[in-house]
XYZ file of C-alpha atoms in Angstrom:
652
model
C 90.558 105.078 135.816
C 93.469 104.798 138.174
C 97.025 105.367 136.835
C 100.322 103.752 137.402
C 103.597 105.052 135.865
C 106.888 103.168 135.522
C 110.246 103.798 133.858
C 111.889 101.747 131.339
C 115.428 102.564 132.378
C 116.866 100.298 133.577
C 115.195 97.430 131.834
C 115.426 95.080 134.752
C 112.601 95.605 137.209
C 112.905 92.703 139.664
C 112.828 88.930 139.668
C 109.856 86.926 138.337
C 109.432 85.251 141.793
C 107.716 88.375 142.877
C 104.527 87.485 141.103
C 104.687 83.980 139.462
C 106.136 80.594 140.061
C 104.675 78.164 137.497
C 106.592 79.431 134.449
C 109.966 80.196 135.984
C 111.762 77.304 134.274
C 110.573 78.388 130.825
C 111.508 82.057 131.409
C 114.986 81.008 132.476
C 115.427 78.755 129.366
C 114.367 81.638 127.143
C 116.864 84.033 128.717
C 114.361 86.251 130.661
C 116.031 86.422 134.077
C 114.427 89.709 135.128
C 111.084 91.471 134.516
C 110.830 94.642 132.582
C 108.927 97.618 134.028
C 105.858 97.010 132.015
C 105.786 93.432 133.147
C 106.381 94.172 136.788
C 103.572 96.732 136.654
C 101.038 94.816 134.688
C 101.271 91.234 135.773
C 100.459 91.765 139.488
C 97.432 93.837 138.434
C 96.215 91.254 136.037
C 96.579 88.481 138.650
C 94.637 90.429 141.214
C 91.422 90.566 139.103
C 92.110 93.996 137.543
C 91.402 95.150 133.968
C 94.452 96.859 132.599
C 95.086 99.299 129.782
C 98.865 99.233 129.166
C 100.623 101.915 127.096
C 104.276 101.200 126.774
C 107.042 101.916 124.291
C 107.839 99.368 121.572
C 110.128 96.483 122.511
C 109.388 96.777 126.263
C 108.029 93.284 126.685
C 104.217 93.770 126.379
C 103.746 90.308 124.886
C 105.020 88.466 128.025
C 103.164 90.948 130.087
C 99.870 89.221 129.126
C 101.123 85.703 128.138
C 102.473 85.004 131.666
C 99.281 86.145 133.550
C 96.976 84.234 131.128
C 98.876 80.983 131.791
C 99.006 81.589 135.483
C 95.228 82.348 135.636
C 94.379 79.154 133.844
C 96.622 77.073 135.941
C 95.220 78.571 139.145
C 91.634 77.712 138.322
C 89.685 75.816 140.955
C 87.853 73.733 138.387
C 89.725 72.809 135.131
C 88.223 73.797 131.792
C 86.271 71.188 129.915
C 87.105 70.312 126.422
C 84.908 72.682 124.633
C 85.375 75.589 126.979
C 87.608 78.572 126.163
C 89.738 80.112 128.917
C 91.364 83.040 127.155
C 91.132 84.871 123.892
C 93.839 87.084 122.387
C 92.875 89.339 119.414
C 95.590 90.769 117.156
C 95.320 93.193 114.153
C 97.469 91.148 111.656
C 98.163 87.506 110.996
C 101.844 87.926 111.392
C 101.394 89.219 114.903
C 98.897 86.539 115.740
C 101.230 83.885 114.538
C 104.114 85.436 116.635
C 101.955 85.568 119.802
C 100.681 81.956 119.315
C 104.348 80.814 118.987
C 105.212 82.521 122.328
C 102.299 80.681 124.065
C 103.482 77.399 122.423
C 107.044 77.812 123.671
C 105.627 77.771 127.275
C 103.143 75.027 126.668
C 105.904 72.664 125.176
C 107.764 72.953 128.543
C 104.739 71.661 130.527
C 105.159 68.437 132.534
C 103.418 65.269 131.399
C 99.790 64.770 132.216
C 100.594 62.188 134.874
C 103.204 64.438 136.502
C 101.070 67.537 136.703
C 97.782 68.141 138.375
C 96.983 71.060 136.119
C 97.834 71.773 132.506
C 96.825 74.261 129.818
C 95.244 72.197 127.077
C 96.822 74.095 124.164
C 96.616 77.146 122.070
C 94.804 77.527 118.627
C 95.685 80.024 115.960
C 92.723 81.446 113.849
C 93.784 83.774 111.061
C 92.532 84.552 107.574
C 94.460 84.344 104.373
C 95.608 80.744 104.882
C 94.499 77.408 103.544
C 92.617 76.803 106.864
C 88.819 77.554 106.533
C 86.493 78.614 109.306
C 84.969 75.146 109.326
C 88.389 73.591 109.756
C 89.017 75.936 112.736
C 85.825 74.709 114.336
C 86.772 71.098 113.601
C 90.205 71.583 115.209
C 88.635 73.199 118.307
C 86.182 70.319 118.744
C 88.907 67.751 118.379
C 91.682 69.263 120.515
C 89.749 71.544 122.855
C 92.486 74.301 123.355
C 92.232 76.620 126.333
C 93.668 79.645 124.542
C 92.675 81.106 121.126
C 94.783 83.621 119.338
C 93.680 85.126 116.087
C 92.553 88.116 113.928
C 89.087 89.635 114.629
C 87.134 88.265 111.547
C 88.245 84.662 111.999
C 87.925 84.887 115.774
C 84.340 86.073 115.349
C 83.643 83.238 112.864
C 84.699 80.674 115.499
C 83.171 82.114 118.661
C 79.688 82.524 117.176
C 79.227 78.700 116.992
C 77.279 77.257 119.853
C 79.839 74.390 120.208
C 82.440 76.941 121.420
C 81.583 77.701 124.968
C 82.787 81.005 126.291
C 80.798 81.112 129.610
C 83.985 80.067 131.609
C 86.293 82.571 129.860
C 88.755 84.258 132.255
C 90.746 86.699 130.069
C 90.322 88.743 126.973
C 93.398 90.516 125.558
C 93.548 92.954 122.552
C 97.104 93.440 121.405
C 97.886 96.579 119.478
C 94.427 97.691 120.387
C 94.508 101.064 118.728
C 95.549 99.402 115.418
C 92.458 97.116 115.645
C 90.274 100.131 115.642
C 92.207 102.048 113.010
C 91.786 99.055 110.600
C 87.934 99.322 110.974
C 87.364 96.402 113.292
C 85.249 98.400 115.766
C 81.966 96.605 114.968
C 83.706 93.207 114.895
C 85.205 93.910 118.290
C 81.757 94.867 119.708
C 80.328 91.631 118.350
C 83.131 89.622 119.928
C 82.441 91.327 123.235
C 78.859 90.280 123.070
C 79.964 86.607 122.873
C 82.157 86.788 125.974
C 80.932 86.934 129.649
C 81.118 90.391 131.391
C 82.699 88.800 134.443
C 86.176 88.534 132.956
C 89.598 90.185 133.119
C 90.378 92.353 130.074
C 93.711 93.765 128.857
C 94.345 96.358 126.196
C 97.994 96.762 125.073
C 99.406 99.335 122.789
C 102.293 101.758 122.271
C 99.842 104.677 121.655
C 96.613 105.707 123.041
C 93.848 107.085 120.895
C 90.355 108.588 121.396
C 88.706 105.608 119.892
C 90.620 103.286 122.229
C 89.451 105.357 125.150
C 85.894 104.938 123.944
C 86.407 101.143 123.859
C 87.830 101.216 127.416
C 84.610 102.932 128.704
C 82.447 100.289 126.841
C 84.359 96.985 127.445
C 86.277 97.407 130.730
C 85.174 97.467 134.372
C 87.166 100.028 136.452
C 90.398 99.559 134.531
C 93.849 100.458 135.694
C 96.039 102.280 133.245
C 99.729 101.463 133.110
C 101.981 103.981 131.272
C 105.567 103.104 130.715
C 107.835 105.892 129.406
C 111.429 106.824 129.078
C 112.910 109.737 130.990
C 115.444 111.789 129.018
C 118.055 113.586 131.083
C 119.183 116.874 129.454
C 122.393 118.587 130.189
C 122.094 121.815 132.028
C 118.536 121.056 133.159
C 117.492 120.284 136.666
C 115.023 117.647 135.549
C 114.200 115.478 132.573
C 111.324 114.919 130.206
C 109.487 111.866 128.977
C 109.971 110.552 125.429
C 108.065 107.864 123.602
C 110.970 105.767 122.451
C 113.162 103.017 124.090
C 116.141 104.288 125.971
C 118.545 102.001 123.955
C 117.457 103.557 120.638
C 119.430 106.112 118.880
C 117.302 108.206 116.444
C 118.675 110.276 113.539
C 117.458 112.222 110.492
C 119.050 112.515 107.174
C 118.482 115.341 104.644
C 119.474 115.245 100.898
C 118.157 116.432 97.650
C 115.735 114.199 95.831
C 118.151 113.201 92.986
C 120.635 111.870 95.660
C 118.081 110.201 98.076
C 118.029 106.645 96.727
C 121.846 106.501 96.376
C 122.027 107.706 99.883
C 119.892 104.845 101.067
C 122.227 102.259 99.615
C 125.231 104.079 100.893
C 124.113 104.466 104.461
C 123.069 100.785 104.503
C 126.621 99.760 103.462
C 128.194 102.399 105.817
C 126.242 101.065 108.788
C 127.188 97.488 107.991
C 130.864 98.372 107.589
C 131.190 100.933 110.376
C 131.572 100.535 114.154
C 127.908 99.580 114.607
C 128.244 96.496 112.451
C 124.589 96.372 111.542
C 123.543 93.062 110.038
C 119.766 93.487 109.670
C 117.755 96.454 108.619
C 114.172 97.344 107.691
C 113.460 100.060 105.154
C 109.877 101.510 105.110
C 108.281 102.944 102.121
C 104.910 104.690 101.647
C 103.189 102.314 99.088
C 103.091 98.634 98.065
C 103.936 99.727 94.469
C 107.157 101.390 95.597
C 108.318 98.178 97.373
C 107.385 96.067 94.431
C 109.158 98.290 91.917
C 112.319 98.871 93.886
C 112.820 95.305 94.981
C 112.390 94.100 91.356
C 114.792 96.818 90.088
C 117.416 96.083 92.793
C 117.200 92.299 92.198
C 117.764 92.895 88.448
C 120.577 95.359 89.056
C 122.268 92.949 91.519
C 122.724 90.425 88.731
C 125.089 92.812 87.102
C 127.343 92.754 90.227
C 127.114 96.537 90.696
C 129.553 97.467 93.409
C 126.939 99.938 94.850
C 124.869 96.902 95.974
C 127.845 94.932 97.325
C 127.136 93.232 100.643
C 123.348 93.883 100.576
C 120.678 91.212 100.321
C 117.085 92.344 99.863
C 113.638 90.966 100.905
C 110.294 92.416 100.154
C 107.102 92.524 102.179
C 103.796 94.419 101.559
C 100.057 94.032 102.020
C 99.278 93.185 98.417
C 101.402 90.021 98.404
C 99.648 86.643 98.821
C 99.518 85.438 102.479
C 101.871 82.520 101.560
C 104.417 84.942 100.154
C 104.210 87.247 103.083
C 104.687 84.355 105.587
C 107.656 82.913 103.711
C 109.297 86.269 103.320
C 108.951 87.163 106.945
C 110.180 83.773 107.990
C 113.146 83.933 105.693
C 114.182 87.430 106.933
C 113.750 86.443 110.573
C 115.904 83.263 110.117
C 118.558 84.947 107.928
C 121.802 84.704 109.766
C 124.976 86.721 109.652
C 126.091 85.232 106.362
C 129.278 86.113 104.817
C 130.176 86.635 101.164
C 133.483 86.382 99.382
C 134.280 88.926 96.600
C 136.558 88.335 93.586
C 139.638 89.350 95.435
C 138.876 86.647 98.189
C 138.225 88.969 101.039
C 135.325 88.113 103.204
C 132.741 90.731 104.326
C 129.549 90.412 106.235
C 126.187 90.602 104.361
C 123.430 92.964 105.571
C 119.870 91.638 105.236
C 117.508 94.368 104.085
C 113.710 94.111 104.264
C 111.894 96.573 101.962
C 108.432 96.900 103.321
C 105.344 99.078 104.011
C 103.543 99.552 107.338
C 102.340 96.013 107.259
C 105.484 95.273 109.234
C 105.409 98.419 111.338
C 103.615 97.081 114.460
C 103.797 94.332 117.075
C 106.305 92.071 115.207
C 109.218 91.017 117.247
C 112.495 90.827 115.310
C 115.123 91.090 118.035
C 118.112 90.963 115.584
C 117.197 94.127 113.680
C 119.999 96.651 114.100
C 118.821 99.443 111.888
C 115.458 100.881 110.806
C 115.293 103.354 107.905
C 112.067 105.311 107.155
C 112.655 106.180 103.470
C 109.240 107.820 103.383
C 108.012 109.485 106.615
C 104.677 107.810 107.658
C 101.441 109.779 106.788
C 100.232 109.211 110.360
C 102.780 110.553 112.870
C 101.722 107.950 115.423
C 103.227 105.264 113.167
C 106.657 106.805 113.483
C 107.636 105.320 116.895
C 105.976 101.940 115.856
C 108.288 101.708 112.870
C 111.425 102.804 114.892
C 110.509 100.276 117.563
C 111.299 97.288 115.373
C 114.908 97.754 116.622
C 116.260 98.275 120.156
C 114.008 95.676 121.574
C 114.236 93.833 124.931
C 117.026 96.111 126.106
C 119.221 95.766 122.987
C 120.743 98.714 121.277
C 119.477 99.844 117.903
C 119.529 102.768 115.416
C 116.595 104.404 113.579
C 116.805 107.014 110.800
C 114.264 108.938 108.816
C 115.224 110.296 105.329
C 113.950 113.785 104.380
C 114.120 115.821 101.269
C 115.968 119.093 101.565
C 113.754 122.038 102.006
C 110.405 122.194 103.704
C 110.510 118.573 104.899
C 113.265 119.553 107.375
C 110.503 121.004 109.529
C 109.442 117.516 110.313
C 112.344 117.294 112.773
C 110.856 120.142 114.912
C 107.444 118.545 114.611
C 108.809 115.284 116.095
C 110.559 117.243 118.768
C 107.207 118.643 119.879
C 105.950 115.006 119.822
C 108.654 114.051 122.348
C 110.679 112.224 119.686
C 114.124 113.999 119.528
C 116.383 113.211 116.585
C 120.068 113.721 115.830
C 121.428 114.762 112.506
C 123.007 112.140 110.228
C 125.548 113.469 107.639
C 125.710 112.914 104.001
C 127.452 109.650 102.971
C 130.102 110.117 100.236
C 131.550 107.395 98.044
C 135.161 107.974 97.045
C 136.827 106.761 93.937
C 138.208 103.671 95.620
C 134.773 102.821 96.943
C 135.357 103.895 100.513
C 132.423 105.675 102.379
C 132.715 108.586 104.691
C 130.492 111.292 106.174
C 130.762 114.760 104.565
C 128.799 117.675 103.239
C 126.335 117.095 100.340
C 128.000 118.496 97.080
C 126.451 121.659 95.625
C 126.561 120.112 92.166
C 125.364 116.767 91.007
C 126.818 113.812 92.895
C 128.510 111.846 89.999
C 128.270 108.428 91.741
C 124.550 108.982 92.412
C 124.036 110.056 88.819
C 125.956 106.847 87.680
C 123.589 104.783 89.799
C 120.587 106.463 88.369
C 121.800 105.796 84.750
C 122.517 102.171 85.575
C 118.941 101.892 86.997
C 117.472 103.541 83.869
C 119.439 101.199 81.630
C 117.937 98.274 83.484
C 114.450 99.721 83.120
C 114.925 100.165 79.335
C 115.578 96.422 78.966
C 112.233 95.384 80.588
C 108.789 96.808 79.962
C 107.590 95.329 83.256
C 110.085 97.537 85.220
C 109.025 100.534 83.139
C 105.369 99.982 84.034
C 106.127 99.275 87.715
C 108.137 102.463 87.896
C 105.265 104.585 86.565
C 102.835 102.891 88.899
C 105.128 103.384 91.884
C 105.597 107.100 91.165
C 101.827 107.630 90.783
C 101.133 105.822 93.974
C 103.752 107.810 95.869
C 102.241 111.041 94.589
C 98.816 110.075 95.749
C 100.191 109.009 99.195
C 102.303 112.159 99.571
C 99.411 114.475 98.766
C 97.294 112.848 101.574
C 99.866 113.237 104.243
C 98.340 114.223 107.565
C 101.075 116.825 108.194
C 100.264 118.632 104.955
C 101.721 121.912 106.045
C 105.202 120.313 105.975
C 104.799 117.721 103.179
C 103.633 119.811 100.191
C 103.756 118.237 96.747
C 104.411 121.568 95.065
C 107.502 122.332 97.184
C 109.418 119.307 95.664
C 111.327 119.209 92.413
C 109.649 117.167 89.650
C 112.947 116.641 88.029
C 114.629 115.408 91.256
C 111.701 113.060 92.012
C 111.842 111.667 88.445
C 115.614 111.022 89.118
C 114.902 109.463 92.429
C 112.574 106.918 90.829
C 114.810 106.410 87.881
C 111.981 107.169 85.478
C 112.378 107.344 81.802
C 109.764 110.163 81.559
C 107.454 111.845 84.022
C 103.797 110.503 83.817
C 100.972 112.900 82.804
C 98.621 113.190 85.667
C 96.600 116.116 87.186
C 98.560 116.229 90.396
C 101.660 117.326 88.453
C 100.058 120.223 86.535
C 101.847 122.798 88.794
C 105.245 121.210 88.578
C 107.919 122.546 86.203
C 110.433 120.240 84.707
C 114.123 121.279 85.077
C 115.685 119.943 81.875
C 119.152 120.527 83.130
C 118.530 117.697 85.712
C 116.033 115.522 83.976
C 114.938 115.170 80.345
C 111.891 113.111 79.321
C 112.731 110.313 76.960
C 110.520 109.442 74.062
C 109.620 105.925 74.756
C 108.342 103.826 71.860
C 105.519 101.838 73.381
C 105.483 99.279 70.482
C 109.228 98.490 70.635
C 109.637 98.447 74.427
C 109.632 94.706 75.292
C 109.077 92.568 78.338
C 112.050 90.570 79.548
C 109.723 87.709 80.243
C 109.338 85.860 76.986
C 105.808 84.595 77.662
C 104.514 88.074 78.520
C 106.317 89.493 75.459
C 104.683 86.849 73.206
C 101.269 87.833 74.591
C 101.899 91.469 73.973
C 103.018 90.936 70.376
C 99.974 88.855 69.787
C 97.777 91.621 71.098
C 99.423 94.144 68.874
C 98.952 91.895 65.802
C 95.260 91.414 66.583
C 94.899 95.157 67.046
C 96.661 95.889 63.764
C 94.423 93.312 61.875
C 91.139 94.715 63.240
C 89.699 97.780 61.406
C 88.883 99.818 64.440
C 88.263 99.054 68.147
C 84.662 98.762 69.239
C 83.303 101.894 71.005
C 82.792 100.003 74.226
C 86.220 98.111 74.117
C 88.557 98.978 76.964
C 91.645 100.845 75.884
C 94.929 99.324 77.097
C 96.704 102.202 78.988
C 100.320 102.967 77.978
C 100.929 105.402 80.810
C 100.080 105.840 84.377
C 96.553 106.406 85.224
C 95.134 109.065 87.531
C 92.450 109.089 90.035
C 90.591 111.926 88.281
C 90.531 110.110 84.946
C 89.191 106.957 86.576
C 86.430 108.852 88.271
C 85.315 110.442 84.957
C 85.088 107.125 83.309
C 83.125 105.673 86.342
C 80.641 108.498 86.238
C 80.113 108.249 82.441
C 79.478 104.459 82.843
C 76.972 105.096 85.625
C 75.126 107.718 83.569
C 74.944 105.299 80.621
C 73.517 102.633 82.927
C 70.958 104.905 84.485
C 69.734 106.054 81.000
C 69.406 102.477 79.775
C 67.552 101.449 82.824
C 65.229 104.467 82.510
C 64.422 103.539 78.985
C 63.780 99.888 80.066
C 61.403 100.943 82.775
C 59.472 103.180 80.285
C 59.105 100.288 77.871
C 57.884 98.038 80.628
C 55.361 100.600 81.762
C 54.098 100.961 78.167
C 53.729 97.144 77.821
C 51.718 97.104 81.165
C 49.375 99.852 79.968
C 48.696 97.857 76.777
C 47.941 94.759 78.829
C 45.431 96.727 80.927
C 43.685 97.962 77.748
C 43.430 94.346 76.343
C 41.951 93.105 79.673
C 39.116 95.694 79.270
C 38.204 94.397 75.772
C 35.557 91.610 76.050
C 36.740 88.943 73.590
C 36.001 85.178 73.604
C 38.740 83.086 75.004
C 38.648 79.406 73.949
C 41.407 78.403 76.498
C 40.253 76.686 79.657
C 41.382 77.833 83.108
C 43.862 74.977 83.368
C 45.478 75.973 80.136
C 45.906 79.573 81.318
C 47.399 78.614 84.727
C 50.972 77.876 83.433
C 51.020 81.139 81.577
C 49.979 83.062 84.672
C 52.598 81.331 86.688
C 55.365 82.179 84.125
C 54.175 85.758 84.048
C 54.442 86.001 87.818
C 57.981 84.730 87.840
C 58.915 87.211 85.099
C 57.386 90.206 87.088
C 59.319 89.331 90.228
C 62.781 88.226 89.227
C 63.320 87.708 85.491
C 62.981 91.335 84.576
C 65.927 92.332 86.933
C 67.995 89.367 85.539
C 67.313 90.510 81.902
C 68.110 94.063 82.695
C 71.484 93.347 84.508
C 72.539 90.774 81.859
C 71.862 93.421 79.232
C 74.225 95.719 81.058
């Protein structure tokens, strides 16, 4: 594989006229006057019948690096594509990224001249993603009706469409896999190989990603012919050094790390969001990453409830939530609402106007590929379990040459070694001080107090008071804490992120729990009662704020009190957080019970068969004719082949 290196600084790398001419008007209207280094390096290679593997920092313009050559290749064809022929396929790991890529294609296609004014046109682009109201059969019907030249989608739905004989891929010119390493990480390897079998070998293939993995290298060897590798990095000039060194982040990104004790961490998150919006940076949009979906769900619900009390610690902040367990419709609407959210202004009771910061609470579902050019700040509340995801998260800001700030929040103690770990990974970070809130509400950078931060403690008490008023928040909090413990214990950098090195009391304060859940993972933790004291929660009196849910709970309690005793096989309604160990024990016990019942059933069937053989050996007179015995034999054959399995599984 040949190799071509380029630099991202400066972002401008020459005019578009060096390699293209058909899309100049659209590029100028979109504000792209100059190419970026990844575009100037990749597009000429793509247009000269080369397969490319492009590894570039986030926000460097990789999408246009394959959209432009795809359109140019299709427009330069000697023979136009027929209605049911596909010219280009773009595979994306998530529906959000596929929708975004398809919209970029559509912005170019909308600027095409009319049919009578142009000798060549790209017929259109089709989006094929799962989790929507569109079914695979409707995708096929759309293709047959409109005959698009470009198809953009996720692997599963793409494979559903391409396997139909009515979709002709023999004339395909280009295959692109965007965020190719993520496609393999999500387990799409076999689907990708199936897709490759549907496509002609004589094609141009492009793999685009911000990181290169061993699995991706294997895919390169299988699916590409003599590829050229394009690597775009940033050169960091160090003072006092004769040379520089390469880093894996955009040159316009400022990266920081913040350290605080667990009991102060969540208060610090809210303070630094307000500090960044009110300071010289004037941040207006930010993304905050958490480890699990349950954390996002709990904290968003808690902050939404707390905001209704007009708590000054949330002043100027508007929250959105996005995670993988939301419905596709909810994910799409949330992403769209956050992307379109403008620089709104609120007016407080004194009449003074101040800008609002839009804050997206999310998991790694929004960590890769998504283009949100207006994001000013990225906060990694929980460091990612996979270190490769770190720069993908940070890359949601400082895109297309704009300046941005990224910050990772660490617990004081052993986690501070993560800074040196990232330094080795060519990701240098600067320290970000402790944000203090003064009596008048002003924020400033200072040292973390040795004693308990009174304002952080007041926020914790306000959050607990909110939890006490709603059983749903209480249950969400326990579930969020358990999910975080499980995720933290599986961190890939386990020699830095050790569960036993954290304070159980501090983490309970951070999650605003009423009591710490009982789970095997916490058996080595000791509770510091000077910092956190378990409350005795009356499970019967703790009510849901939702009247319908509370009515159902009370009815269930009434039925339970009226019944003499629960059946041995009835499922107990848990009143505390579950653990993985307890679930596995219950599953094993259920499996043993099923196996024992199946063994007994098989023995009874064998005994009946033996009795039938003995009866056949006894010579007795049978008055039934052959015609009368035939239906019985037929019924017996059906029972022997299928009904015995049906009866067994229904019994279970």
